[in-house]
PDB file of C-alpha atoms in Angstrom:
ATOM      1  CA  MET A   9     262.912  16.031 -75.048  1.00 63.00           C
ATOM      2  CA  SER A  10     264.515  15.360 -71.572  1.00 78.00           C
ATOM      3  CA  THR A  11     262.731  14.632 -68.576  1.00 90.00           C
ATOM      4  CA  LEU A  12     262.821  17.771 -67.127  1.00 89.00           C
ATOM      5  CA  ALA A  13     261.115  19.342 -70.654  1.00 87.00           C
ATOM      6  CA  ASN A  14     258.176  16.871 -70.051  1.00 91.00           C
ATOM      7  CA  LEU A  15     257.175  17.471 -67.218  1.00 93.00           C
ATOM      8  CA  ARG A  16     257.242  21.050 -67.786  1.00 95.00           C
ATOM      9  CA  ALA A  17     255.512  20.771 -71.016  1.00 95.00           C
ATOM     10  CA  MET A  18     252.588  18.319 -69.247  1.00 96.00           C
ATOM     11  CA  THR A  19     252.577  20.497 -66.781  1.00 97.00           C
ATOM     12  CA  THR A  20     251.268  23.582 -69.214  1.00 98.00           C
ATOM     13  CA  ALA A  21     249.216  20.907 -70.957  1.00 98.00           C
ATOM     14  CA  ALA A  22     247.651  20.369 -67.573  1.00 98.00           C
ATOM     15  CA  ASP A  23     247.010  23.964 -66.818  1.00 98.00           C
ATOM     16  CA  LEU A  24     245.763  24.794 -70.482  1.00 98.00           C
ATOM     17  CA  VAL A  25     243.434  21.850 -69.908  1.00 98.00           C
ATOM     18  CA  ARG A  26     242.342  23.296 -66.940  1.00 97.00           C
ATOM     19  CA  ARG A  27     241.311  26.107 -68.736  1.00 97.00           C
ATOM     20  CA  ARG A  28     239.398  24.521 -71.394  1.00 97.00           C
ATOM     21  CA  MET A  29     241.953  25.001 -74.628  1.00 97.00           C
ATOM     22  CA  ARG A  30     240.786  22.816 -77.452  1.00 97.00           C
ATOM     23  CA  LEU A  31     243.364  19.561 -77.113  1.00 97.00           C
ATOM     24  CA  SER A  32     244.728  19.998 -80.899  1.00 96.00           C
ATOM     25  CA  ILE A  33     245.698  23.605 -79.739  1.00 97.00           C
ATOM     26  CA  VAL A  34     247.388  22.174 -76.457  1.00 98.00           C
ATOM     27  CA  SER A  35     248.439  19.357 -78.464  1.00 97.00           C
ATOM     28  CA  SER A  36     250.672  21.699 -81.237  1.00 97.00           C
ATOM     29  CA  LEU A  37     252.083  23.853 -78.515  1.00 97.00           C
ATOM     30  CA  THR A  38     252.969  21.574 -75.805  1.00 97.00           C
ATOM     31  CA  GLY A  39     253.922  18.784 -77.940  1.00 96.00           C
ATOM     32  CA  VAL A  40     251.648  15.908 -75.153  1.00 97.00           C
ATOM     33  CA  SER A  41     250.050  13.540 -77.044  1.00 96.00           C
ATOM     34  CA  GLN A  42     245.913  14.084 -77.833  1.00 95.00           C
ATOM     35  CA  ARG A  43     245.273  10.199 -75.930  1.00 96.00           C
ATOM     36  CA  THR A  44     246.630  11.757 -72.611  1.00 97.00           C
ATOM     37  CA  LEU A  45     245.380  15.211 -73.496  1.00 97.00           C
ATOM     38  CA  ARG A  46     241.636  13.657 -73.919  1.00 97.00           C
ATOM     39  CA  THR A  47     242.882  11.251 -70.124  1.00 97.00           C
ATOM     40  CA  LEU A  48     243.537  14.298 -68.581  1.00 97.00           C
ATOM     41  CA  TRP A  49     240.333  16.344 -69.564  1.00 97.00           C
ATOM     42  CA  LYS A  50     237.902  13.380 -68.038  1.00 97.00           C
ATOM     43  CA  GLU A  51     239.632  13.155 -64.994  1.00 96.00           C
ATOM     44  CA  THR A  52     240.381  16.650 -64.451  1.00 96.00           C
ATOM     45  CA  HIS A  53     236.774  17.750 -65.493  1.00 96.00           C
ATOM     46  CA  GLY A  54     234.349  14.998 -65.269  1.00 95.00           C
ATOM     47  CA  GLU A  55     233.738  14.912 -68.944  1.00 96.00           C
ATOM     48  CA  GLY A  56     235.235  13.862 -72.277  1.00 94.00           C
ATOM     49  CA  ALA A  57     236.723  16.581 -74.105  1.00 94.00           C
ATOM     50  CA  PRO A  58     234.978  19.133 -76.852  1.00 91.00           C
ATOM     51  CA  ASN A  59     235.070  17.613 -80.086  1.00 89.00           C
ATOM     52  CA  GLY A  60     234.018  19.300 -83.675  1.00 90.00           C
ATOM     53  CA  LYS A  61     235.538  22.394 -86.178  1.00 92.00           C
ATOM     54  CA  LEU A  62     237.993  24.391 -84.241  1.00 92.00           C
ATOM     55  CA  PRO A  63     236.533  28.684 -84.998  1.00 91.00           C
ATOM     56  CA  GLU A  64     238.776  29.351 -88.228  1.00 91.00           C
ATOM     57  CA  SER A  65     240.326  32.791 -85.967  1.00 92.00           C
ATOM     58  CA  VAL A  66     239.875  35.047 -83.385  1.00 95.00           C
ATOM     59  CA  LEU A  67     236.844  37.160 -85.411  1.00 93.00           C
ATOM     60  CA  SER A  68     234.383  34.356 -84.248  1.00 93.00           C
ATOM     61  CA  PHE A  69     235.077  35.218 -80.730  1.00 94.00           C
ATOM     62  CA  ILE A  70     234.156  39.436 -81.407  1.00 93.00           C
ATOM     63  CA  THR A  71     230.378  39.069 -80.709  1.00 92.00           C
ATOM     64  CA  THR A  72     229.916  42.024 -79.384  1.00 92.00           C
ATOM     65  CA  PRO A  73     232.451  45.384 -78.554  1.00 91.00           C
ATOM     66  CA  LYS A  74     233.180  44.298 -75.222  1.00 93.00           C
ATOM     67  CA  ALA A  75     234.476  41.098 -76.035  1.00 94.00           C
ATOM     68  CA  ALA A  76     236.087  43.136 -78.727  1.00 94.00           C
ATOM     69  CA  ALA A  77     237.692  45.431 -76.551  1.00 94.00           C
ATOM     70  CA  GLU A  78     238.833  42.086 -74.468  1.00 96.00           C
ATOM     71  CA  VAL A  79     241.142  40.758 -77.241  1.00 96.00           C
ATOM     72  CA  ALA A  80     242.783  43.875 -78.205  1.00 96.00           C
ATOM     73  CA  ALA A  81     243.489  44.749 -73.956  1.00 96.00           C
ATOM     74  CA  PHE A  82     244.702  41.040 -74.344  1.00 97.00           C
ATOM     75  CA  ILE A  83     246.899  41.758 -77.291  1.00 97.00           C
ATOM     76  CA  ASN A  84     248.432  45.019 -75.583  1.00 96.00           C
ATOM     77  CA  LEU A  85     248.963  43.337 -72.619  1.00 97.00           C
ATOM     78  CA  HIS A  86     250.715  40.377 -74.169  1.00 97.00           C
ATOM     79  CA  LEU A  87     252.865  42.747 -76.417  1.00 96.00           C
ATOM     80  CA  GLN A  88     253.866  44.980 -73.731  1.00 95.00           C
ATOM     81  CA  GLN A  89     255.138  41.539 -71.679  1.00 95.00           C
ATOM     82  CA  TRP A  90     256.659  39.630 -74.295  1.00 95.00           C
ATOM     83  CA  GLY A  91     257.075  41.970 -77.273  1.00 92.00           C
ATOM     84  CA  SER A  92     257.118  40.568 -80.549  1.00 84.00           C
ATOM     85  CA  PHE A  93     256.855  36.737 -81.579  1.00 84.00           C
ATOM     86  CA  LYS A  94     257.804  34.781 -83.773  1.00 88.00           C
ATOM     87  CA  THR A  95     256.211  31.249 -82.209  1.00 92.00           C
ATOM     88  CA  ILE A  96     253.616  31.233 -79.407  1.00 96.00           C
ATOM     89  CA  ASP A  97     254.784  30.406 -76.033  1.00 96.00           C
ATOM     90  CA  PRO A  98     251.912  28.627 -73.703  1.00 97.00           C
ATOM     91  CA  GLU A  99     253.668  29.535 -70.559  1.00 97.00           C
ATOM     92  CA  HIS A 100     253.525  33.149 -72.106  1.00 97.00           C
ATOM     93  CA  LEU A 101     250.742  32.984 -73.086  1.00 97.00           C
ATOM     94  CA  LEU A 102     248.624  31.627 -69.496  1.00 97.00           C
ATOM     95  CA  HIS A 103     250.994  34.622 -67.729  1.00 97.00           C
ATOM     96  CA  THR A 104     249.387  37.005 -69.757  1.00 97.00           C
ATOM     97  CA  VAL A 105     245.862  35.030 -69.414  1.00 97.00           C
ATOM     98  CA  ASP A 106     246.437  35.591 -65.274  1.00 97.00           C
ATOM     99  CA  THR A 107     247.996  38.980 -65.338  1.00 97.00           C
ATOM    100  CA  GLY A 108     244.588  39.611 -67.239  1.00 96.00           C
ATOM    101  CA  ALA A 109     242.617  37.568 -64.797  1.00 95.00           C
ATOM    102  CA  ARG A 110     244.503  39.922 -61.832  1.00 96.00           C
ATOM    103  CA  ILE A 111     243.298  43.469 -63.473  1.00 93.00           C
ATOM    104  CA  GLY A 112     239.597  42.537 -64.163  1.00 93.00           C
ATOM    105  CA  GLN A 113     240.183  41.090 -67.436  1.00 91.00           C
ATOM    106  CA  GLU A 114     238.451  38.157 -68.771  1.00 89.00           C
ATOM    107  CA  ILE A 115     239.601  36.317 -71.382  1.00 95.00           C
ATOM    108  CA  ASN A 116     238.961  32.979 -72.908  1.00 95.00           C
ATOM    109  CA  VAL A 117     242.212  31.398 -73.639  1.00 97.00           C
ATOM    110  CA  ASN A 118     240.901  29.928 -76.546  1.00 97.00           C
ATOM    111  CA  ALA A 119     240.266  33.277 -77.937  1.00 97.00           C
ATOM    112  CA  ALA A 120     243.527  34.194 -76.299  1.00 98.00           C
ATOM    113  CA  TYR A 121     245.279  31.334 -78.100  1.00 98.00           C
ATOM    114  CA  TYR A 122     243.431  32.749 -81.738  1.00 97.00           C
ATOM    115  CA  ALA A 123     244.176  36.278 -81.458  1.00 97.00           C
ATOM    116  CA  LEU A 124     248.094  35.817 -80.668  1.00 97.00           C
ATOM    117  CA  ARG A 125     248.266  33.294 -84.135  1.00 96.00           C
ATOM    118  CA  ASP A 126     246.335  35.376 -86.341  1.00 95.00           C
ATOM    119  CA  LEU A 127     248.323  38.839 -85.307  1.00 95.00           C
ATOM    120  CA  ARG A 128     251.467  36.892 -86.155  1.00 94.00           C
ATOM    121  CA  ALA A 129     249.744  35.450 -89.315  1.00 93.00           C
ATOM    122  CA  GLY A 130     248.614  38.685 -90.276  1.00 91.00           C
ATOM    123  CA  PHE A 131     244.947  37.964 -90.489  1.00 91.00           C
ATOM    124  CA  ILE A 132     243.494  40.763 -88.637  1.00 92.00           C
ATOM    125  CA  SER A 133     245.832  44.501 -88.092  1.00 91.00           C
ATOM    126  CA  PHE A 134     246.259  45.685 -85.544  1.00 94.00           C
ATOM    127  CA  PRO A 135     246.042  49.989 -85.569  1.00 93.00           C
ATOM    128  CA  LYS A 136     246.258  53.143 -83.199  1.00 93.00           C
ATOM    129  CA  CYS A 137     242.689  54.774 -83.318  1.00 93.00           C
ATOM    130  CA  SER A 138     243.068  58.199 -84.133  1.00 91.00           C
ATOM    131  CA  GLY A 139     240.227  59.272 -81.692  1.00 92.00           C
ATOM    132  CA  CYS A 140     241.871  57.748 -78.746  1.00 94.00           C
ATOM    133  CA  GLY A 141     244.668  56.115 -79.002  1.00 93.00           C
ATOM    134  CA  ALA A 142     244.149  52.247 -77.975  1.00 94.00           C
ATOM    135  CA  LYS A 143     245.190  49.919 -80.444  1.00 94.00           C
ATOM    136  CA  PHE A 144     242.450  47.289 -81.411  1.00 94.00           C
ATOM    137  CA  VAL A 145     241.613  44.561 -83.694  1.00 93.00           C
ATOM    138  CA  PHE A 146     240.649  45.725 -87.007  1.00 90.00           C
ATOM    139  CA  ASP A 147     239.467  43.668 -90.001  1.00 84.00           C
ATOM    140  CA  VAL A 148     237.197  45.061 -92.098  1.00 69.00           C
ATOM    141  CA  SER A 149     234.791  42.092 -93.805  1.00 74.00           C
ATOM    142  CA  ALA A 150     234.287  41.305 -89.953  1.00 63.00           C
ATOM    143  CA  GLY A 151     230.971  43.560 -88.958  1.00 67.00           C
ATOM    144  CA  ARG A 152     230.332  45.829 -86.346  1.00 69.00           C
ATOM    145  CA  ASN A 153     232.447  44.180 -83.521  1.00 78.00           C
ATOM    146  CA  ALA A 154     235.925  44.269 -85.620  1.00 86.00           C
ATOM    147  CA  ASP A 155     235.240  47.186 -87.846  1.00 84.00           C
ATOM    148  CA  ARG A 156     235.941  49.955 -85.428  1.00 87.00           C
ATOM    149  CA  CYS A 157     237.484  51.340 -82.079  1.00 90.00           C
ATOM    150  CA  PRO A 158     235.493  48.997 -79.497  1.00 92.00           C
ATOM    151  CA  PHE A 159     236.885  51.641 -77.238  1.00 92.00           C
ATOM    152  CA  CYS A 160     235.293  54.766 -78.848  1.00 92.00           C
ATOM    153  CA  ALA A 161     233.244  53.695 -81.856  1.00 87.00           C
ATOM    154  CA  GLN A 162     235.676  55.345 -84.069  1.00 83.00           C
ATOM    155  CA  MET A 163     235.940  54.100 -87.656  1.00 75.00           C
ATOM    156  CA  PRO A 164     239.367  54.213 -88.936  1.00 69.00           C
ATOM    157  CA  HIS A 165     240.177  56.644 -91.157  1.00 60.00           C
ATOM    158  CA  LYS A 166     240.710  55.753 -95.426  1.00 53.00           C
ATOM    159  CA  ASP A 167     244.331  55.638 -95.961  1.00 48.00           C
TER     160      ASP A 167
END
């Protein structure tokens, strides 16, 4: 990796750490070592980085209809800005989070990452609501917060 590429990766990693993204995710997105990231976290937040099990999916973050709507709005915004994606570009992720914040959308950067990862992998579906026309995160097994449109509460039609 060139010096400029290393600098860009470190700058992106620092921005992700500042937003409290889990370090294993930051490392996989940027290539910056876990050891360096732990030091960066300590310097940034004045405490050690959180340890423990990572969430299994974006559904872990969808605990209310409002959270479901925020995740859906983030995915829509990301797809409008960047189109489909084969990999998750950390700079695009940050840009979308920042753009959303400017229009009043608040989303945890970890939830944003998992939303893109799960959509790309096909773990969640993203249908268009037949009631209001909005696209939303759908998983029939997820329970009440992801089994219907968070904007109008209509359940998808069974085909």
